[in-house]
Coordinates of C-alpha atoms in Angstrom, one line a residue:
M779 CA 13.0 15.2 -34.2
Q780 CA 9.9 13.2 -34.2
D781 CA 9.6 10.2 -32.1
P782 CA 12.0 7.4 -33.5
T783 CA 9.8 4.7 -32.3
G784 CA 7.3 5.7 -34.6
L785 CA 9.3 4.3 -37.6
Y786 CA 8.8 0.9 -36.5
R787 CA 6.7 -1.8 -34.8
F788 CA 7.1 -4.9 -33.0
E789 CA 5.7 -8.2 -34.2
T790 CA 2.7 -9.1 -31.8
D791 CA 4.4 -12.1 -30.8
C792 CA 7.7 -10.4 -30.0
D793 CA 8.8 -9.7 -26.4
P794 CA 12.0 -7.8 -26.4
T795 CA 12.8 -8.7 -22.8
H796 CA 13.1 -12.4 -23.9
M797 CA 15.1 -11.9 -27.4
R798 CA 18.0 -10.6 -26.2
A799 CA 21.1 -10.7 -28.7
S800 CA 24.6 -9.5 -28.2
S801 CA 25.2 -8.9 -32.1
L802 CA 23.5 -6.9 -34.8
V803 CA 24.4 -7.5 -38.4
V804 CA 23.6 -4.7 -40.8
A805 CA 23.5 -5.9 -44.2
M806 CA 21.5 -3.1 -46.3
G807 CA 21.2 -2.1 -49.8
A808 CA 23.3 1.1 -50.2
F809 CA 24.5 3.9 -52.9
I810 CA 27.4 1.6 -53.1
D811 CA 27.0 -2.0 -52.6
A812 CA 29.6 -3.3 -55.3
G813 CA 28.8 -7.0 -56.0
H814 CA 25.6 -6.8 -54.2
T815 CA 27.7 -8.0 -51.2
G816 CA 25.3 -7.0 -48.5
K817 CA 22.1 -8.4 -50.2
L818 CA 24.0 -11.9 -51.0
I819 CA 25.0 -12.1 -47.2
S820 CA 21.5 -11.4 -46.0
D821 CA 19.9 -13.7 -48.6
H822 CA 22.1 -16.4 -47.6
L823 CA 21.8 -16.3 -43.8
L824 CA 17.9 -15.8 -44.0
G825 CA 18.0 -18.9 -46.5
A826 CA 20.1 -21.1 -44.4
L827 CA 19.5 -20.3 -41.0
D828 CA 16.5 -20.2 -38.6
H829 CA 15.0 -16.6 -38.1
S830 CA 11.9 -14.8 -37.3
V831 CA 11.0 -11.3 -37.7
V832 CA 11.0 -9.0 -34.6
A833 CA 10.3 -5.4 -36.0
S834 CA 9.5 -3.9 -39.2
F835 CA 10.0 -0.4 -40.3
D836 CA 7.6 2.1 -42.0
V837 CA 9.2 2.4 -45.4
D838 CA 6.5 4.9 -46.6
Q839 CA 8.4 7.5 -44.5
M840 CA 11.7 6.9 -45.6
L841 CA 12.0 5.7 -49.3
D842 CA 11.6 7.8 -52.5
Y843 CA 9.5 5.5 -54.6
R844 CA 9.9 7.7 -57.8
G845 CA 13.9 7.8 -57.4
R846 CA 14.0 4.0 -57.2
R847 CA 10.5 2.5 -58.5
P848 CA 9.7 -1.0 -57.1
L849 CA 8.9 -3.6 -59.7
M850 CA 5.4 -5.1 -60.6
T851 CA 4.3 -7.9 -62.8
F852 CA 1.9 -7.1 -65.6
D853 CA 0.3 -10.2 -67.1
R854 CA -1.6 -9.9 -70.2
D855 CA -4.7 -7.7 -68.8
R856 CA -3.6 -7.3 -65.1
Y857 CA -1.1 -6.4 -62.7
T858 CA -0.4 -9.7 -60.7
T859 CA 2.5 -9.0 -58.0
Y860 CA 4.2 -6.0 -56.5
D861 CA 7.7 -6.3 -55.2
D862 CA 7.0 -4.1 -52.0
P863 CA 10.2 -2.9 -50.3
A864 CA 10.9 -3.8 -46.8
I865 CA 13.2 -2.8 -44.0
V866 CA 13.1 -5.6 -41.4
L867 CA 14.8 -6.6 -38.3
Y868 CA 15.1 -10.4 -37.9
R869 CA 16.2 -12.5 -34.8
V870 CA 18.5 -15.1 -36.4
L871 CA 20.1 -18.3 -34.7
D872 CA 23.4 -19.4 -35.9
V873 CA 24.5 -22.9 -36.3
D874 CA 25.0 -23.5 -32.7
G875 CA 22.0 -21.7 -31.8
T876 CA 23.2 -18.4 -30.7
P877 CA 21.0 -15.6 -31.4
F878 CA 21.6 -12.2 -33.1
L879 CA 19.9 -9.5 -34.9
L880 CA 20.1 -9.0 -38.8
L881 CA 18.9 -5.5 -40.2
T882 CA 18.2 -5.6 -43.8
G883 CA 16.2 -3.8 -46.7
P884 CA 16.7 -1.1 -49.0
E885 CA 18.9 2.0 -47.6
P886 CA 16.5 4.8 -46.4
D887 CA 16.4 7.8 -48.7
Y888 CA 14.9 10.2 -45.8
Q889 CA 15.0 10.6 -42.2
W890 CA 18.7 9.1 -41.6
E891 CA 19.1 10.6 -38.1
R892 CA 15.9 9.4 -36.8
M893 CA 16.2 6.1 -38.2
T894 CA 19.6 5.8 -36.8
E895 CA 18.2 6.8 -33.4
A896 CA 15.3 4.1 -33.9
V897 CA 18.1 1.5 -34.5
R898 CA 20.0 2.8 -31.2
G899 CA 16.8 2.2 -29.2
L900 CA 16.6 -1.2 -30.7
V901 CA 20.0 -2.0 -29.7
R902 CA 19.5 -0.7 -26.2
T903 CA 16.3 -2.7 -25.9
F904 CA 17.9 -6.1 -27.3
G905 CA 21.1 -5.8 -25.2
V906 CA 23.1 -5.6 -28.2
S907 CA 26.9 -5.1 -27.8
L908 CA 28.6 -5.2 -30.8
T909 CA 27.1 -3.9 -34.4
V910 CA 28.9 -5.1 -37.7
S911 CA 28.1 -3.8 -41.0
V912 CA 29.2 -5.4 -44.4
H913 CA 29.1 -4.1 -48.1
G914 CA 31.0 -4.0 -51.1
I915 CA 33.3 -1.2 -52.5
P916 CA 34.7 -1.2 -56.2
M917 CA 38.3 -1.3 -56.5
G918 CA 41.0 -1.7 -59.1
V919 CA 41.6 -5.4 -58.4
P920 CA 41.4 -8.7 -60.4
H921 CA 38.6 -11.2 -59.6
T922 CA 41.5 -13.9 -60.0
R923 CA 43.2 -12.9 -56.8
P924 CA 42.1 -13.2 -52.8
I925 CA 39.7 -10.7 -52.0
G926 CA 40.6 -8.0 -49.7
L927 CA 38.5 -5.8 -47.5
T928 CA 38.9 -2.6 -45.7
A929 CA 38.0 -2.6 -41.9
H930 CA 36.9 0.2 -39.7
A931 CA 35.4 0.3 -36.1
S932 CA 34.4 2.6 -33.4
D933 CA 37.7 1.6 -31.4
A934 CA 40.9 0.5 -33.1
A935 CA 41.1 -2.2 -30.5
L936 CA 38.3 -3.9 -32.1
I937 CA 40.4 -4.5 -35.3
P938 CA 43.8 -5.3 -34.0
D939 CA 45.2 -6.8 -37.0
N940 CA 43.9 -4.0 -39.4
N941 CA 46.3 -2.8 -42.1
P942 CA 44.6 0.1 -43.7
V943 CA 44.5 0.6 -47.7
F944 CA 43.3 4.3 -47.5
G945 CA 44.5 7.3 -45.3
E946 CA 42.2 10.2 -44.8
V947 CA 39.6 10.5 -47.5
Q948 CA 36.3 11.8 -48.2
V949 CA 33.5 9.5 -49.4
P950 CA 29.8 9.7 -50.0
A951 CA 28.0 8.8 -46.7
S952 CA 25.6 5.8 -46.3
F953 CA 23.1 5.0 -43.8
A954 CA 25.0 2.1 -42.6
S955 CA 28.3 4.6 -42.1
L956 CA 26.2 7.0 -40.4
L957 CA 24.8 4.4 -37.8
E958 CA 28.4 3.2 -37.2
L959 CA 29.5 6.8 -36.4
R960 CA 26.3 7.5 -34.2
L961 CA 26.5 4.2 -32.4
G962 CA 30.3 4.8 -31.7
E963 CA 29.7 8.4 -30.4
S964 CA 27.1 6.9 -27.9
G965 CA 29.7 4.4 -26.5
Y966 CA 28.6 1.2 -28.5
D967 CA 31.1 -1.0 -30.1
T968 CA 30.6 -1.0 -33.9
I969 CA 33.0 -2.6 -36.9
G970 CA 32.4 -2.2 -40.6
F971 CA 33.8 -4.2 -43.5
S972 CA 34.0 -2.7 -46.9
V973 CA 34.9 -5.8 -49.2
H974 CA 36.9 -4.9 -52.3
V975 CA 35.0 -5.9 -55.5
P976 CA 36.6 -5.7 -58.9
H977 CA 35.6 -2.5 -60.6
Y978 CA 34.3 -4.5 -63.7
L979 CA 32.0 -6.7 -61.4
A980 CA 30.5 -4.0 -59.3
Q981 CA 27.2 -4.1 -60.7
T982 CA 26.6 -7.9 -60.9
D983 CA 26.4 -10.6 -58.0
F984 CA 30.0 -11.4 -57.0
A985 CA 29.5 -14.1 -54.5
D986 CA 33.3 -14.2 -53.7
A987 CA 33.0 -10.8 -52.1
A988 CA 29.7 -11.8 -50.0
L989 CA 32.1 -15.2 -48.8
T990 CA 34.9 -12.8 -47.6
G991 CA 32.5 -10.5 -46.1
L992 CA 30.6 -13.3 -44.2
R993 CA 33.7 -14.7 -42.9
A994 CA 34.7 -11.5 -41.5
V995 CA 31.5 -10.9 -39.7
S996 CA 31.7 -14.4 -38.2
G997 CA 35.5 -13.8 -36.9
A998 CA 34.2 -10.5 -35.7
T999 CA 31.2 -11.6 -33.6
G1000 CA 32.2 -15.3 -33.0
L1001 CA 29.0 -16.5 -34.7
A1002 CA 28.9 -19.9 -36.2
L1003 CA 27.8 -18.7 -39.8
P1004 CA 27.4 -21.3 -42.5
T1005 CA 29.6 -21.0 -45.4
A1006 CA 29.4 -24.1 -47.7
E1007 CA 26.7 -23.3 -49.7
L1008 CA 27.9 -19.8 -50.4
A1009 CA 31.4 -20.9 -51.0
A1010 CA 29.6 -23.3 -53.8
V1011 CA 27.9 -20.5 -55.3
A1012 CA 31.1 -18.4 -55.3
G1013 CA 32.8 -21.3 -57.3
A1014 CA 30.1 -21.6 -59.9
N1015 CA 30.1 -17.6 -60.1
R1016 CA 33.6 -17.7 -60.6
E1017 CA 33.7 -20.1 -63.3
A1018 CA 30.9 -18.1 -65.3
I1019 CA 32.8 -14.8 -65.2
D1020 CA 36.0 -16.6 -66.3
S1021 CA 34.2 -18.1 -69.1
E1022 CA 32.5 -14.6 -70.1
I1023 CA 36.0 -12.8 -69.8
G1024 CA 37.7 -15.4 -71.7
G1025 CA 35.5 -15.0 -74.7
S1026 CA 36.7 -11.3 -74.9
E1027 CA 40.5 -10.7 -75.9
E1028 CA 40.1 -6.9 -74.6
V1029 CA 38.6 -7.6 -71.5
L1030 CA 41.2 -10.5 -70.8
Q1031 CA 43.9 -7.9 -71.4
V1032 CA 42.6 -5.5 -68.8
V1033 CA 42.3 -8.3 -66.3
R1034 CA 45.8 -9.7 -66.8
A1035 CA 47.0 -5.9 -66.4
L1036 CA 45.1 -5.8 -63.2
E1037 CA 46.7 -9.2 -62.0
G1038 CA 50.3 -7.4 -62.9
Q1039 CA 49.6 -4.5 -60.8
Y1040 CA 48.2 -6.6 -58.0
D1041 CA 51.1 -9.1 -57.9
Q1042 CA 53.7 -6.3 -58.1
W1043 CA 52.1 -4.6 -55.0
T1044 CA 52.2 -7.7 -53.1
R1045 CA 55.6 -8.8 -54.1
G1046 CA 56.8 -5.4 -53.1
L1047 CA 55.0 -5.7 -49.5
D1048 CA 55.7 -9.4 -49.1
R1049 CA 52.3 -10.1 -48.4
P1050 CA 49.9 -12.7 -49.6
T1051 CA 47.1 -10.3 -50.0
L1052 CA 46.6 -6.7 -51.3
L1053 CA 45.7 -5.2 -47.6
A1054 CA 48.1 -2.6 -47.0
P1055 CA 49.8 -1.1 -50.3
S1056 CA 51.1 2.4 -50.6
I1057 CA 48.1 4.6 -51.3
G1058 CA 49.8 6.2 -54.1
E1059 CA 50.1 3.0 -56.0
L1060 CA 46.5 2.2 -56.0
P1061 CA 44.8 3.1 -59.5
T1062 CA 41.8 5.2 -59.2
A1063 CA 38.2 4.0 -59.8
D1064 CA 38.4 6.7 -62.7
E1065 CA 41.4 5.3 -64.1
I1066 CA 40.1 1.6 -64.3
G1067 CA 36.8 2.8 -65.4
A1068 CA 38.5 5.0 -68.3
E1069 CA 40.0 1.8 -69.5
F1070 CA 36.7 0.0 -69.6
E1071 CA 35.0 2.9 -71.4
Q1072 CA 37.6 2.7 -74.1
F1073 CA 37.1 -1.0 -74.4
L1074 CA 33.6 -0.4 -74.7
R1075 CA 33.7 2.4 -77.2
T1076 CA 36.0 0.1 -79.2
H1077 CA 33.7 -2.9 -78.9
S1078 CA 30.8 -1.1 -79.9
D1079 CA 32.3 0.5 -82.9
G1080 CA 33.8 -3.0 -84.0
E1081 CA 30.2 -4.4 -83.8
G1082 CA 28.9 -1.4 -85.5

């Protein structure tokens, strides 16, 4: 492995010995980040709290530009802007002035193990004792019910009230999940939150999922993280979703069917939220997707 420190550089005014932080929050874009949960959380934190850049990563070594091309703006006869990707480590102050680190940016395409080792070195340098990651996953649940999440950790004692939704399953890896695994193997405490996003909203902003994830991060770290503005956005987002779905009887029927399934599960479990149903009762993403594909085919044929 090449030297991991070659992947990043500290800002010139950054002295790690005087910028200690006990928590690292990882909210990066990923292969799966349903509802853009991680991005909404990182954008909200950087917009609401004082922060500074402490280190930036060399994305040219880690990104596949042809696989996901950055956007440029062309204005009449020239290019005017380039949305250059960046993977950045921020030092952020919560509402009470407590510092924490925030790692944001697109998920690396290459050199995962080297990047993981680089972050592990930064965790050691800044004295981080707990790393928490958060992202969204698509689930067969309605947006009109409480948002659930799947918690996972390097030590079960870190999530004592956890009620697993899943048993043993194989899933596509992400950089954040590998980081959680490798840090745990090295003896560091890690927690991850996979927020349940309605399957039909996976490709759009779903602020309710970000709000749920942000509250989970705050509870795990003890950080005082602001939620009022994000809650307002979530409310407006929910109204827009209701309005759009209400305009299509076919989609409304699917949402009602999901509500019926959800309510049946929670009644059977005598629980207020969908956190621990029988695994066999959960509809698969393929099953939910098939319903919407059928709707789209019918809808397209009707318009045609």
